[in-house]
Amino acid sequence: MRHLTFVILLLTILLLNSRESFGRRGRSRARSKSRVQIGLPITGKYRDTESDQYYNNDNGAKILLASHFDFEYVLGHKIAFVCVARGKPRPHITWFKDGTEIYSHLYLHVHEWQVGADKVKSKLEIDPATQMDAGVYECTADNMYSIDRRSFKTDFSIAFD
């Protein structure tokens, strides 16, 4: 009888733990469903020399200058983000908001300048800014050798006159 009570108690604990872990896993997936973090493995070393050469290629895309991470904007004013990258061949910069690629529209403009043979500067402007423009923006520079990313978190404030 004691053995049966112990087994039932153990099964109940296992069932509760599995529900908690499934719940946590589901929430974390929803929070970052389209985000893929690219970077160095946890160990700090790559498995083989080919991977190390690929990800640490001198010609790979690297972001040299990016806007401040945490940005608070005033409703109705302009938001501007800058991203400058270098690489051979010249990298291409793509802008994302909350994990989704964004394109130009009436209130959002992307300007791009090619600087020299291996550098590109991109500027994202939103004018006028609304509550819907709050979120996480990301500039991604990529060429045939590597990808580099920078994120910018924005939130709005209301100016009282």
C-alpha positions as CSV (number, residue, x, y, z in Angstrom):
1,M,0.0,0.0,0.0
2,R,2.8,2.4,0.9
3,H,4.5,1.6,-2.4
4,L,1.4,2.3,-4.4
5,T,1.0,5.7,-2.6
6,F,4.6,6.6,-3.3
7,V,4.2,5.7,-7.0
8,I,1.1,7.8,-7.3
9,L,2.8,10.8,-5.6
10,L,5.8,10.4,-7.8
11,L,3.6,10.3,-11.0
12,T,1.7,13.4,-9.8
13,I,4.9,15.4,-9.3
14,L,6.2,14.3,-12.7
15,L,3.0,15.3,-14.4
16,L,3.0,18.7,-12.7
17,N,6.6,19.4,-13.7
18,S,6.0,18.4,-17.3
19,R,3.0,20.8,-17.5
20,E,5.2,23.6,-16.1
21,S,8.0,23.0,-18.5
22,F,5.6,22.8,-21.5
23,G,4.0,26.1,-20.3
24,R,7.4,27.8,-20.0
25,R,8.5,26.5,-23.4
26,G,5.3,27.7,-25.0
27,R,5.6,31.2,-23.6
28,S,9.3,31.6,-24.6
29,R,8.6,30.5,-28.1
30,A,5.8,33.0,-28.5
31,R,8.0,35.8,-27.2
32,S,10.8,35.2,-29.7
33,K,9.2,33.1,-32.5
34,S,11.1,34.7,-35.4
35,R,14.3,35.6,-33.6
36,V,17.4,33.7,-34.3
37,Q,20.4,34.7,-32.3
38,I,23.6,34.5,-34.3
39,G,26.8,34.5,-32.4
40,L,29.5,32.6,-30.7
41,P,28.6,29.3,-29.1
42,I,28.3,29.1,-25.3
43,T,31.7,27.4,-25.0
44,G,33.4,30.3,-26.8
45,K,34.8,28.0,-29.5
46,Y,33.5,26.6,-32.7
47,R,33.4,22.8,-33.3
48,D,35.9,22.9,-36.2
49,T,38.3,25.3,-38.0
50,E,36.0,25.6,-41.0
51,S,33.2,27.1,-38.9
52,D,35.6,29.4,-37.1
53,Q,37.0,30.6,-40.5
54,Y,33.5,31.1,-41.9
55,Y,32.1,33.1,-38.9
56,N,35.3,35.1,-38.3
57,N,36.0,35.9,-42.0
58,D,37.8,39.3,-42.4
59,N,35.5,40.1,-45.3
60,G,32.3,39.4,-43.5
61,A,29.6,42.0,-42.8
62,K,30.3,43.9,-39.6
63,I,28.2,46.8,-38.2
64,L,30.5,49.6,-37.3
65,L,28.0,52.2,-36.0
66,A,24.5,51.8,-34.8
67,S,21.9,54.0,-32.9
68,H,21.5,53.8,-29.1
69,F,19.7,50.6,-27.9
70,D,17.0,52.1,-25.7
71,F,15.2,55.0,-27.3
72,E,12.2,57.0,-26.0
73,Y,10.4,59.1,-28.5
74,V,7.7,61.7,-28.2
75,L,4.4,61.0,-30.0
76,G,4.1,63.1,-33.2
77,H,7.9,63.7,-33.5
78,K,10.5,61.9,-35.8
79,I,12.2,58.7,-35.0
80,A,15.6,58.0,-36.7
81,F,17.8,55.0,-36.6
82,V,21.3,54.7,-38.2
83,C,23.2,51.6,-39.2
84,V,26.7,51.7,-40.8
85,A,28.3,48.4,-42.0
86,R,31.4,47.3,-43.8
87,G,32.4,44.1,-45.7
88,K,33.7,42.7,-49.0
89,P,31.5,42.5,-50.9
90,R,29.6,45.5,-49.6
91,P,26.9,44.3,-47.2
92,H,23.2,44.7,-47.7
93,I,21.2,46.2,-44.7
94,T,17.7,45.0,-44.0
95,W,15.4,46.6,-41.3
96,F,13.1,44.6,-39.0
97,K,10.4,45.6,-36.5
98,D,9.4,43.0,-33.9
99,G,11.0,40.3,-36.1
100,T,9.2,41.2,-39.3
101,E,11.0,42.9,-42.3
102,I,9.8,46.5,-42.8
103,Y,9.5,48.4,-46.0
104,S,9.0,52.1,-46.9
105,H,5.5,53.5,-46.7
106,L,4.0,57.0,-46.4
107,Y,5.3,57.7,-42.9
108,L,8.4,55.5,-42.9
109,H,11.4,56.0,-45.1
110,V,14.7,54.1,-45.5
111,H,17.6,56.0,-47.0
112,E,20.8,54.2,-48.0
113,W,24.2,55.5,-49.0
114,Q,27.2,53.6,-50.4
115,V,30.4,54.8,-48.9
116,G,33.6,53.7,-50.7
117,A,34.0,50.2,-52.1
118,D,33.0,48.3,-48.9
119,K,30.8,50.4,-46.7
120,V,27.1,51.2,-46.6
121,K,25.1,53.6,-44.4
122,S,21.3,53.1,-43.9
123,K,18.9,55.4,-42.0
124,L,15.4,54.5,-41.0
125,E,13.1,57.5,-40.4
126,I,9.5,57.5,-39.0
127,D,7.7,60.8,-39.1
128,P,5.3,61.4,-37.4
129,A,5.8,58.7,-34.7
130,T,2.7,57.0,-33.3
131,Q,2.0,54.5,-30.5
132,M,2.1,51.7,-33.0
133,D,5.8,52.5,-33.7
134,A,6.9,51.3,-30.3
135,G,8.7,48.0,-30.3
136,V,12.1,46.4,-31.1
137,Y,13.8,47.5,-34.3
138,E,16.7,45.6,-35.8
139,C,19.2,46.3,-38.6
140,T,20.8,43.3,-40.2
141,A,23.9,43.6,-42.4
142,D,24.7,40.6,-44.5
143,N,27.0,39.5,-47.3
144,M,28.2,36.2,-48.6
145,Y,30.4,35.6,-45.6
146,S,28.5,36.6,-42.5
147,I,25.6,38.4,-40.8
148,D,25.7,41.0,-38.1
149,R,22.7,42.5,-36.2
150,R,21.9,45.3,-33.9
151,S,18.7,45.9,-32.0
152,F,17.0,49.1,-30.9
153,K,14.2,49.1,-28.3
154,T,11.7,52.0,-28.5
155,D,8.9,53.3,-26.4
156,F,6.9,56.4,-26.5
157,S,6.3,59.3,-24.1
158,I,3.7,61.9,-24.2
159,A,4.8,65.6,-24.2
160,F,2.5,67.8,-22.1
161,D,2.7,71.5,-22.9
